[in-house]
PDB file of C-alpha atoms and ligand atoms in Angstrom:
ATOM      1  CA  THR A 297     -26.542  -5.314  -6.042  1.00  0.00           C
ATOM      2  CA  ARG A 298     -24.786  -8.120  -7.865  1.00  0.00           C
ATOM      3  CA  LEU A 299     -26.269 -11.577  -7.986  1.00  0.00           C
ATOM      4  CA  VAL A 300     -24.287 -14.613  -6.933  1.00  0.00           C
ATOM      5  CA  SER A 301     -24.504 -15.788 -10.541  1.00  0.00           C
ATOM      6  CA  ASP A 302     -22.684 -12.555 -11.626  1.00  0.00           C
ATOM      7  CA  TRP A 303     -19.922 -13.214  -9.118  1.00  0.00           C
ATOM      8  CA  SER A 304     -19.891 -16.854 -10.213  1.00  0.00           C
ATOM      9  CA  SER A 305     -19.215 -15.887 -13.809  1.00  0.00           C
ATOM     10  CA  ASP A 306     -16.326 -13.686 -12.622  1.00  0.00           C
ATOM     11  CA  VAL A 307     -15.027 -16.669 -10.704  1.00  0.00           C
ATOM     12  CA  CYS A 308     -15.424 -18.781 -13.843  1.00  0.00           C
ATOM     13  CA  SER A 309     -13.571 -16.370 -16.067  1.00  0.00           C
ATOM     14  CA  SER A 310     -10.843 -15.555 -13.573  1.00  0.00           C
ATOM     15  CA  ASP A 311      -8.122 -18.047 -12.923  1.00  0.00           C
ATOM     16  CA  LEU A 312      -8.876 -18.742  -9.261  1.00  0.00           C
ATOM     17  CA  SER A 313      -7.339 -21.698  -7.506  1.00  0.00           C
ATOM     18  CA  ARG A 314      -9.371 -24.386  -5.753  1.00  0.00           C
ATOM     19  CA  VAL A 315      -8.316 -22.870  -2.450  1.00  0.00           C
ATOM     20  CA  SER A 316      -9.637 -19.424  -3.374  1.00  0.00           C
ATOM     21  CA  ILE A 317     -12.913 -20.785  -4.709  1.00  0.00           C
ATOM     22  CA  THR A 318     -13.484 -22.838  -1.593  1.00  0.00           C
ATOM     23  CA  ALA A 319     -12.656 -19.894   0.701  1.00  0.00           C
ATOM     24  CA  LEU A 320     -14.881 -17.575  -1.318  1.00  0.00           C
ATOM     25  CA  THR A 321     -17.881 -19.877  -1.279  1.00  0.00           C
ATOM     26  CA  GLU A 322     -17.477 -20.565   2.445  1.00  0.00           C
ATOM     27  CA  TRP A 323     -17.427 -16.821   3.017  1.00  0.00           C
ATOM     28  CA  TRP A 324     -20.577 -16.376   0.915  1.00  0.00           C
ATOM     29  CA  ALA A 325     -22.327 -19.053   2.958  1.00  0.00           C
ATOM     30  CA  GLU A 326     -21.243 -17.371   6.196  1.00  0.00           C
ATOM     31  CA  MET A 327     -22.593 -14.037   4.984  1.00  0.00           C
ATOM     32  CA  GLY A 328     -25.945 -15.677   4.337  1.00  0.00           C
ATOM     33  CA  VAL A 329     -25.640 -15.559   0.533  1.00  0.00           C
ATOM     34  CA  GLY A 330     -27.269 -18.519  -1.233  1.00  0.00           C
ATOM     35  CA  VAL A 331     -24.501 -20.568  -2.850  1.00  0.00           C
ATOM     36  CA  ASP A 332     -25.102 -22.655  -5.958  1.00  0.00           C
ATOM     37  CA  THR A 333     -23.237 -25.741  -4.768  1.00  0.00           C
ATOM     38  CA  ALA A 334     -23.652 -27.554  -8.112  1.00  0.00           C
ATOM     39  CA  LEU A 335     -21.930 -24.652  -9.885  1.00  0.00           C
ATOM     40  CA  VAL A 336     -19.172 -24.595  -7.269  1.00  0.00           C
ATOM     41  CA  GLU A 337     -18.558 -28.293  -7.851  1.00  0.00           C
ATOM     42  CA  VAL A 338     -18.168 -27.616 -11.595  1.00  0.00           C
ATOM     43  CA  LEU A 339     -15.778 -24.728 -10.880  1.00  0.00           C
ATOM     44  CA  LEU A 340     -13.713 -26.879  -8.559  1.00  0.00           C
ATOM     45  CA  LYS A 341     -13.396 -29.508 -11.302  1.00  0.00           C
ATOM     46  CA  VAL A 342     -12.260 -27.042 -13.998  1.00  0.00           C
ATOM     47  CA  SER A 343     -10.042 -24.929 -11.760  1.00  0.00           C
ATOM     48  CA  PRO A 344      -6.337 -25.691 -11.803  1.00  0.00           C
ATOM     49  CA  ALA A 345      -5.267 -27.321  -8.549  1.00  0.00           C
ATOM     50  CA  ALA A 346      -3.588 -24.886  -6.161  1.00  0.00           C
ATOM     51  CA  GLU A 347      -0.461 -26.998  -6.244  1.00  0.00           C
ATOM     52  CA  GLU A 348      -0.168 -26.572 -10.018  1.00  0.00           C
ATOM     53  CA  LYS A 349      -0.040 -22.812  -9.588  1.00  0.00           C
ATOM     54  CA  LYS A 350       2.879 -22.864  -7.191  1.00  0.00           C
ATOM     55  CA  PRO A 351       5.983 -21.346  -8.806  1.00  0.00           C
ATOM     56  CA  ALA A 352       8.759 -23.791  -9.509  1.00  0.00           C
ATOM     57  CA  LYS A 353      11.107 -24.024  -6.559  1.00  0.00           C
ATOM     58  CA  THR A 354      14.360 -22.487  -7.687  1.00  0.00           C
ATOM     59  CA  GLU A 355      15.542 -20.907  -4.442  1.00  0.00           C
ATOM     60  CA  THR A 356      18.181 -22.551  -2.371  1.00  0.00           C
ATOM     61  CA  PRO A 357      17.083 -23.379   1.215  1.00  0.00           C
ATOM     62  CA  ALA A 358      19.133 -20.434   2.498  1.00  0.00           C
ATOM     63  CA  ALA A 359      17.478 -17.999   0.081  1.00  0.00           C
ATOM     64  CA  ALA A 360      14.031 -19.347   1.008  1.00  0.00           C
ATOM     65  CA  ALA A 361      14.530 -18.774   4.754  1.00  0.00           C
ATOM     66  CA  PRO A 362      12.506 -15.856   6.170  1.00  0.00           C
ATOM     67  CA  VAL A 363      14.411 -12.607   5.917  1.00  0.00           C
ATOM     68  CA  ARG A 364      14.912 -11.008   9.310  1.00  0.00           C
ATOM     69  CA  ARG A 365      16.048  -7.428   9.292  1.00  0.00           C
ATOM     70  CA  LYS A 366      18.973  -6.768  11.544  1.00  0.00           C
ATOM     71  CA  GLY A 367      17.607  -5.487  14.830  1.00  0.00           C
ATOM     72  CA  ALA A 368      13.985  -6.368  13.964  1.00  0.00           C
ATOM     73  CA  LYS A 369      12.087  -7.745  16.938  1.00  0.00           C
ATOM     74  CA  THR A 370      10.850 -11.333  16.997  1.00  0.00           C
ATOM     75  CA  VAL A 371       7.525 -12.487  18.413  1.00  0.00           C
ATOM     76  CA  SER A 372       9.277 -13.502  21.603  1.00  0.00           C
ATOM     77  CA  ASP A 373      10.932 -10.042  21.874  1.00  0.00           C
ATOM     78  CA  TRP A 374       7.490  -8.471  21.578  1.00  0.00           C
ATOM     79  CA  ALA A 375       5.980 -10.927  24.057  1.00  0.00           C
ATOM     80  CA  ASN A 376       8.763 -10.041  26.522  1.00  0.00           C
ATOM     81  CA  GLU A 377       8.044  -6.364  26.030  1.00  0.00           C
ATOM     82  CA  ALA A 378       4.317  -7.013  26.580  1.00  0.00           C
ATOM     83  CA  ARG A 379       5.158  -8.956  29.756  1.00  0.00           C
ATOM     84  CA  ALA A 380       7.232  -6.073  31.133  1.00  0.00           C
ATOM     85  CA  LYS A 381       4.596  -3.464  30.269  1.00  0.00           C
ATOM     86  CA  ALA A 382       1.807  -5.625  31.696  1.00  0.00           C
ATOM     87  CA  ALA A 383       3.713  -6.288  34.930  1.00  0.00           C
ATOM     88  CA  ALA A 384       4.282  -2.561  35.403  1.00  0.00           C
ATOM     89  CA  ALA A 385       0.539  -1.852  35.225  1.00  0.00           C
ATOM     90  CA  THR A 386      -1.187  -1.931  38.593  1.00  0.00           C
ATOM     91  CA  THR A 387      -4.626  -0.709  37.542  1.00  0.00           C
ATOM     92  CA  LEU A 388      -6.948  -1.581  34.683  1.00  0.00           C
ATOM     93  CA  ASP A 389      -6.572   1.941  33.271  1.00  0.00           C
ATOM     94  CA  ALA A 390      -2.784   1.644  33.271  1.00  0.00           C
ATOM     95  CA  LEU A 391      -3.037  -1.766  31.636  1.00  0.00           C
ATOM     96  CA  ALA A 392      -5.402  -0.427  28.954  1.00  0.00           C
ATOM     97  CA  GLU A 393      -3.004   2.425  28.286  1.00  0.00           C
ATOM     98  CA  ALA A 394      -0.096  -0.028  27.989  1.00  0.00           C
ATOM     99  CA  ILE A 395      -2.093  -2.139  25.525  1.00  0.00           C
ATOM    100  CA  ARG A 396      -3.039   0.885  23.410  1.00  0.00           C
ATOM    101  CA  GLY A 397       0.571   2.047  23.278  1.00  0.00           C
ATOM    102  CA  PHE A 398       1.957  -1.399  22.444  1.00  0.00           C
ATOM    103  CA  GLU A 399       3.422  -1.706  18.941  1.00  0.00           C
ATOM    104  CA  GLY A 400       4.004  -5.475  18.877  1.00  0.00           C
ATOM    105  CA  SER A 401       0.816  -6.732  17.223  1.00  0.00           C
ATOM    106  CA  PRO A 402       1.076  -7.185  13.448  1.00  0.00           C
ATOM    107  CA  LEU A 403      -2.649  -6.372  13.345  1.00  0.00           C
ATOM    108  CA  LYS A 404      -2.314  -2.872  14.744  1.00  0.00           C
ATOM    109  CA  ALA A 405      -1.541  -1.230  11.408  1.00  0.00           C
ATOM    110  CA  SER A 406      -4.686  -2.486   9.674  1.00  0.00           C
ATOM    111  CA  CYS A 407      -7.356  -1.709  12.256  1.00  0.00           C
ATOM    112  CA  GLU A 408      -8.907   1.371  13.822  1.00  0.00           C
ATOM    113  CA  GLN A 409      -7.991   0.914  17.470  1.00  0.00           C
ATOM    114  CA  ALA A 410      -7.266  -1.499  20.294  1.00  0.00           C
ATOM    115  CA  VAL A 411     -10.371  -2.983  21.896  1.00  0.00           C
ATOM    116  CA  VAL A 412      -9.496  -3.735  25.503  1.00  0.00           C
ATOM    117  CA  SER A 413     -12.440  -4.454  27.805  1.00  0.00           C
ATOM    118  CA  ASP A 414     -15.882  -3.445  28.948  1.00  0.00           C
ATOM    119  CA  GLY A 415     -17.854  -4.014  32.116  1.00  0.00           C
ATOM    120  CA  VAL A 416     -17.083  -4.166  35.794  1.00  0.00           C
ATOM    121  CA  PHE A 417     -13.453  -4.407  36.814  1.00  0.00           C
ATOM    122  CA  GLY A 418     -13.227  -6.816  39.760  1.00  0.00           C
ATOM    123  CA  ALA A 419     -16.420  -8.692  38.808  1.00  0.00           C
ATOM    124  CA  SER A 420     -16.562 -12.348  39.802  1.00  0.00           C
ATOM    125  CA  LEU A 421     -17.229 -13.347  36.172  1.00  0.00           C
ATOM    126  CA  MET A 422     -14.801 -12.558  33.362  1.00  0.00           C
ATOM    127  CA  VAL A 423     -15.777 -13.408  29.788  1.00  0.00           C
ATOM    128  CA  ILE A 424     -12.908 -13.768  27.327  1.00  0.00           C
ATOM    129  CA  GLY A 425     -13.735 -13.830  23.615  1.00  0.00           C
ATOM    130  CA  GLU A 426     -11.746 -14.092  20.419  1.00  0.00           C
ATOM    131  CA  GLY A 427     -11.185 -10.522  19.347  1.00  0.00           C
ATOM    132  CA  PRO A 428     -12.881  -7.479  17.876  1.00  0.00           C
ATOM    133  CA  GLY A 429     -14.957  -7.537  14.711  1.00  0.00           C
ATOM    134  CA  ALA A 430     -15.894  -4.548  12.558  1.00  0.00           C
ATOM    135  CA  GLU A 431     -18.352  -2.977  14.983  1.00  0.00           C
ATOM    136  CA  GLU A 432     -16.048  -3.461  17.973  1.00  0.00           C
ATOM    137  CA  ASP A 433     -13.144  -1.955  15.996  1.00  0.00           C
ATOM    138  CA  ARG A 434     -15.274   1.056  15.150  1.00  0.00           C
ATOM    139  CA  ARG A 435     -16.586   1.626  18.685  1.00  0.00           C
ATOM    140  CA  GLY A 436     -13.567   0.472  20.680  1.00  0.00           C
ATOM    141  CA  LEU A 437     -15.620  -1.904  22.853  1.00  0.00           C
ATOM    142  CA  PRO A 438     -15.761  -5.710  22.909  1.00  0.00           C
ATOM    143  CA  PHE A 439     -18.865  -7.675  21.932  1.00  0.00           C
ATOM    144  CA  VAL A 440     -21.053  -4.820  20.720  1.00  0.00           C
ATOM    145  CA  GLY A 441     -22.019  -6.252  17.315  1.00  0.00           C
ATOM    146  CA  LYS A 442     -24.697  -8.889  16.648  1.00  0.00           C
ATOM    147  CA  ALA A 443     -22.764 -11.615  18.477  1.00  0.00           C
ATOM    148  CA  GLY A 444     -22.242  -9.243  21.390  1.00  0.00           C
ATOM    149  CA  GLN A 445     -25.963  -8.576  21.623  1.00  0.00           C
ATOM    150  CA  LEU A 446     -26.549 -12.321  21.859  1.00  0.00           C
ATOM    151  CA  LEU A 447     -23.797 -12.596  24.486  1.00  0.00           C
ATOM    152  CA  ASP A 448     -25.571  -9.914  26.536  1.00  0.00           C
ATOM    153  CA  LYS A 449     -28.801 -11.961  26.341  1.00  0.00           C
ATOM    154  CA  MET A 450     -26.971 -15.135  27.339  1.00  0.00           C
ATOM    155  CA  LEU A 451     -25.456 -13.372  30.342  1.00  0.00           C
ATOM    156  CA  ALA A 452     -28.791 -11.794  31.291  1.00  0.00           C
ATOM    157  CA  ALA A 453     -30.307 -15.292  31.396  1.00  0.00           C
ATOM    158  CA  ILE A 454     -28.017 -16.101  34.325  1.00  0.00           C
ATOM    159  CA  GLY A 455     -28.353 -12.713  36.021  1.00  0.00           C
ATOM    160  CA  ARG A 456     -25.159 -11.192  34.654  1.00  0.00           C
ATOM    161  CA  SER A 457     -24.460  -7.999  32.741  1.00  0.00           C
ATOM    162  CA  ARG A 458     -21.517  -5.849  31.794  1.00  0.00           C
ATOM    163  CA  ALA A 459     -23.225  -2.970  33.627  1.00  0.00           C
ATOM    164  CA  GLU A 460     -23.337  -4.810  36.950  1.00  0.00           C
ATOM    165  CA  ASN A 461     -21.343  -7.976  37.419  1.00  0.00           C
ATOM    166  CA  ALA A 462     -19.263  -9.119  34.450  1.00  0.00           C
ATOM    167  CA  LEU A 463     -16.002  -8.012  32.845  1.00  0.00           C
ATOM    168  CA  ILE A 464     -15.699  -8.653  29.111  1.00  0.00           C
ATOM    169  CA  THR A 465     -12.486  -8.854  27.127  1.00  0.00           C
ATOM    170  CA  ASN A 466     -10.752 -10.857  24.383  1.00  0.00           C
ATOM    171  CA  VAL A 467      -7.565 -12.863  23.790  1.00  0.00           C
ATOM    172  CA  ASN A 468      -6.685 -10.467  20.958  1.00  0.00           C
ATOM    173  CA  TYR A 469      -7.160  -6.691  21.048  1.00  0.00           C
ATOM    174  CA  TRP A 470      -6.785  -5.758  17.395  1.00  0.00           C
ATOM    175  CA  ARG A 471      -9.238  -6.680  14.629  1.00  0.00           C
ATOM    176  CA  PRO A 472      -7.779  -9.116  12.084  1.00  0.00           C
ATOM    177  CA  PRO A 473      -8.412  -8.146   8.441  1.00  0.00           C
ATOM    178  CA  GLY A 474     -11.634  -9.650   7.103  1.00  0.00           C
ATOM    179  CA  ASN A 475     -12.413 -11.010  10.604  1.00  0.00           C
ATOM    180  CA  ARG A 476     -10.176 -14.021  10.139  1.00  0.00           C
ATOM    181  CA  ASN A 477      -9.099 -15.897  13.263  1.00  0.00           C
ATOM    182  CA  PRO A 478      -6.084 -14.396  15.043  1.00  0.00           C
ATOM    183  CA  GLU A 479      -2.871 -16.306  14.400  1.00  0.00           C
ATOM    184  CA  ALA A 480      -0.567 -17.816  17.009  1.00  0.00           C
ATOM    185  CA  ASP A 481       1.966 -14.954  16.980  1.00  0.00           C
ATOM    186  CA  GLU A 482      -0.835 -12.375  17.223  1.00  0.00           C
ATOM    187  CA  LEU A 483      -2.234 -14.173  20.273  1.00  0.00           C
ATOM    188  CA  ALA A 484       1.213 -14.669  21.819  1.00  0.00           C
ATOM    189  CA  VAL A 485       1.955 -10.943  22.045  1.00  0.00           C
ATOM    190  CA  CYS A 486      -1.445 -10.225  23.651  1.00  0.00           C
ATOM    191  CA  ARG A 487      -1.270 -13.014  26.186  1.00  0.00           C
ATOM    192  CA  PRO A 488       0.797 -11.226  28.880  1.00  0.00           C
ATOM    193  CA  PHE A 489      -1.827  -8.460  28.895  1.00  0.00           C
ATOM    194  CA  VAL A 490      -4.678 -10.987  29.122  1.00  0.00           C
ATOM    195  CA  ASP A 491      -2.974 -12.708  32.063  1.00  0.00           C
ATOM    196  CA  ARG A 492      -2.306  -9.410  33.785  1.00  0.00           C
ATOM    197  CA  MET A 493      -5.941  -8.367  33.419  1.00  0.00           C
ATOM    198  CA  ILE A 494      -6.950 -11.629  35.093  1.00  0.00           C
ATOM    199  CA  GLU A 495      -4.450 -11.031  37.909  1.00  0.00           C
ATOM    200  CA  LEU A 496      -5.651  -7.464  38.450  1.00  0.00           C
ATOM    201  CA  SER A 497      -9.403  -8.096  38.193  1.00  0.00           C
ATOM    202  CA  LYS A 498      -9.284 -11.424  40.098  1.00  0.00           C
ATOM    203  CA  PRO A 499     -12.389 -13.136  38.689  1.00  0.00           C
ATOM    204  CA  LYS A 500     -13.801 -16.158  40.507  1.00  0.00           C
ATOM    205  CA  LEU A 501     -14.644 -17.774  37.174  1.00  0.00           C
ATOM    206  CA  ILE A 502     -13.606 -17.245  33.561  1.00  0.00           C
ATOM    207  CA  VAL A 503     -15.850 -18.070  30.617  1.00  0.00           C
ATOM    208  CA  ALA A 504     -13.946 -18.583  27.374  1.00  0.00           C
ATOM    209  CA  ALA A 505     -16.416 -17.688  24.614  1.00  0.00           C
ATOM    210  CA  GLY A 506     -15.554 -19.775  21.570  1.00  0.00           C
ATOM    211  CA  GLY A 507     -12.872 -22.084  20.288  1.00  0.00           C
ATOM    212  CA  VAL A 508     -10.127 -19.483  19.797  1.00  0.00           C
ATOM    213  CA  PRO A 509      -9.917 -18.322  23.438  1.00  0.00           C
ATOM    214  CA  ALA A 510     -10.639 -21.801  24.842  1.00  0.00           C
ATOM    215  CA  VAL A 511      -7.966 -23.573  22.788  1.00  0.00           C
ATOM    216  CA  SER A 512      -5.447 -20.762  23.220  1.00  0.00           C
ATOM    217  CA  LEU A 513      -5.876 -20.301  26.997  1.00  0.00           C
ATOM    218  CA  LEU A 514      -5.924 -24.021  27.717  1.00  0.00           C
ATOM    219  CA  ALA A 515      -3.210 -24.826  25.140  1.00  0.00           C
ATOM    220  CA  SER A 516      -5.507 -27.665  24.134  1.00  0.00           C
ATOM    221  CA  LYS A 517      -5.377 -30.013  21.183  1.00  0.00           C
ATOM    222  CA  ASP A 518      -9.133 -30.497  21.482  1.00  0.00           C
ATOM    223  CA  GLY A 519     -11.668 -28.261  19.784  1.00  0.00           C
ATOM    224  CA  ILE A 520     -14.485 -26.272  21.359  1.00  0.00           C
ATOM    225  CA  MET A 521     -17.065 -29.032  20.855  1.00  0.00           C
ATOM    226  CA  LYS A 522     -15.063 -31.293  23.153  1.00  0.00           C
ATOM    227  CA  LEU A 523     -13.976 -28.548  25.581  1.00  0.00           C
ATOM    228  CA  ARG A 524     -17.330 -26.799  26.072  1.00  0.00           C
ATOM    229  CA  GLY A 525     -19.365 -27.312  29.187  1.00  0.00           C
ATOM    230  CA  ASN A 526     -16.455 -28.667  31.228  1.00  0.00           C
ATOM    231  CA  GLU A 527     -14.463 -26.895  33.893  1.00  0.00           C
ATOM    232  CA  TYR A 528     -10.692 -26.487  33.669  1.00  0.00           C
ATOM    233  CA  ALA A 529      -8.103 -24.946  35.971  1.00  0.00           C
ATOM    234  CA  TYR A 530      -6.363 -21.871  34.601  1.00  0.00           C
ATOM    235  CA  ALA A 531      -3.208 -20.444  36.178  1.00  0.00           C
ATOM    236  CA  THR A 532      -1.565 -17.195  35.147  1.00  0.00           C
ATOM    237  CA  PRO A 533       2.249 -17.006  35.134  1.00  0.00           C
ATOM    238  CA  GLY A 534       1.900 -14.598  38.082  1.00  0.00           C
ATOM    239  CA  GLY A 535       0.259 -17.389  40.122  1.00  0.00           C
ATOM    240  CA  TYR A 536      -3.454 -16.530  40.012  1.00  0.00           C
ATOM    241  CA  ASN A 537      -5.572 -19.703  39.825  1.00  0.00           C
ATOM    242  CA  VAL A 538      -9.110 -19.612  38.502  1.00  0.00           C
ATOM    243  CA  PRO A 539     -11.620 -22.102  37.074  1.00  0.00           C
ATOM    244  CA  LEU A 540     -12.417 -21.671  33.363  1.00  0.00           C
ATOM    245  CA  ILE A 541     -15.484 -22.914  31.482  1.00  0.00           C
ATOM    246  CA  PRO A 542     -15.492 -22.799  27.652  1.00  0.00           C
ATOM    247  CA  ILE A 543     -18.833 -22.116  25.955  1.00  0.00           C
ATOM    248  CA  LEU A 544     -19.913 -21.902  22.308  1.00  0.00           C
ATOM    249  CA  HIS A 545     -19.250 -18.513  20.717  1.00  0.00           C
ATOM    250  CA  PRO A 546     -22.428 -16.416  20.241  1.00  0.00           C
ATOM    251  CA  ALA A 547     -21.498 -15.799  16.584  1.00  0.00           C
ATOM    252  CA  TYR A 548     -21.506 -19.575  16.091  1.00  0.00           C
ATOM    253  CA  LEU A 549     -24.902 -19.776  17.799  1.00  0.00           C
ATOM    254  CA  LEU A 550     -26.262 -17.154  15.396  1.00  0.00           C
ATOM    255  CA  ARG A 551     -25.249 -19.445  12.533  1.00  0.00           C
ATOM    256  CA  ARG A 552     -26.366 -22.645  14.272  1.00  0.00           C
ATOM    257  CA  PRO A 553     -29.325 -21.782  16.513  1.00  0.00           C
ATOM    258  CA  GLN A 554     -29.998 -25.509  16.889  1.00  0.00           C
ATOM    259  CA  ASP A 555     -26.965 -25.601  19.245  1.00  0.00           C
ATOM    260  CA  LYS A 556     -28.485 -23.049  21.642  1.00  0.00           C
ATOM    261  CA  SER A 557     -29.656 -25.860  23.949  1.00  0.00           C
ATOM    262  CA  ARG A 558     -26.001 -26.851  24.445  1.00  0.00           C
ATOM    263  CA  ALA A 559     -25.115 -23.231  25.197  1.00  0.00           C
ATOM    264  CA  TRP A 560     -27.967 -23.070  27.690  1.00  0.00           C
ATOM    265  CA  ARG A 561     -26.670 -26.141  29.547  1.00  0.00           C
ATOM    266  CA  ASP A 562     -23.196 -24.570  29.675  1.00  0.00           C
ATOM    267  CA  LEU A 563     -24.610 -21.309  31.023  1.00  0.00           C
ATOM    268  CA  LEU A 564     -26.449 -23.164  33.779  1.00  0.00           C
ATOM    269  CA  LEU A 565     -23.137 -24.720  34.772  1.00  0.00           C
ATOM    270  CA  VAL A 566     -21.547 -21.248  34.832  1.00  0.00           C
ATOM    271  CA  GLU A 567     -24.379 -19.970  37.061  1.00  0.00           C
ATOM    272  CA  LYS A 568     -24.099 -22.957  39.411  1.00  0.00           C
ATOM    273  CA  ARG A 569     -20.323 -22.699  39.730  1.00  0.00           C
ATOM    274  CA  LEU A 570     -20.462 -18.951  40.356  1.00  0.00           C
ATOM    275  CA  ALA A 571     -22.944 -19.554  43.173  1.00  0.00           C
ATOM    276  CA  GLU A 572     -20.682 -22.245  44.652  1.00  0.00           C
ATOM    277  CA  LEU A 573     -17.660 -19.964  44.353  1.00  0.00           C
ATOM    278  CA  GLY A 574     -19.485 -17.196  46.201  1.00  0.00           C
ATOM    279  CA  GLY A 575     -19.685 -14.989  43.108  1.00  0.00           C
TER     280      GLY A 575
HETATM  281  N1  URA B 148     -16.437 -11.674  18.981  1.00  0.00           N
HETATM  282  C1  URA B 148     -15.500 -11.786  19.950  1.00  0.00           C
HETATM  283  O1  URA B 148     -14.999 -12.878  20.207  1.00  0.00           O
HETATM  284  N2  URA B 148     -15.157 -10.691  20.603  1.00  0.00           N
HETATM  285  C2  URA B 148     -15.670  -9.500  20.359  1.00  0.00           C
HETATM  286  O2  URA B 148     -15.292  -8.547  21.020  1.00  0.00           O
HETATM  287  C3  URA B 148     -16.648  -9.416  19.354  1.00  0.00           C
HETATM  288  C4  URA B 148     -17.016 -10.505  18.678  1.00  0.00           C
END
């Protein structure tokens, strides 16, 4: 095992930009590795600013424009294809097959498999998360890693489980490299499938687990801290209307257990609304 100080000396001797150093140290912190913040401050002072490392701009605006191969599909072409495939699916199995056969996600090439859903199709509660991590990618099921285990406990606290009365899915079906957040174009091509799953399963209430699904589904400018614990109206393009409650992501709660009381309040709201909705 290497010590952080070993990695730090590599960082020191390599010519990393401020951006890389910051990203690296944030990643260390997230992984639970003790970070020597004083050393990082020194590194940030001696490192050349990212801007200084940018190559001189010699291209003309035309040359700098993104190259699009003739006939290559755009994000909106792929989203249209997803829409057509999703609309043609009339069962969850057919929808899952359409998702697995879809070639429009840029993430497909770098992961193991599509992770579609788990739980009870037709359940009154549908939980929509961000997307698969390493364990989900390996097993082909959503929320089966550490965060998933916490999600199961959170659901159990309000009498819900994927075995009996909840359907679990994500706004993105393919694992992004290094577990980064999915980008807008990656979410855009999945969205017709997400909407179709909602239309087919007809939940009485959706829980958006975390900022990525909440912000993306609600097209909100606000972050999860502002959105959480409130109820919003969600409408699919096919005309299915359903209330949606954003909650804090279980992976966030693993990092910040002090916020579990907020999550608990949000879960009680979910339980209350499901009872009122006859779910
Ligand atoms: N986090 C998510 O948002 N979804 C998963 O499926 C796993 C972890």
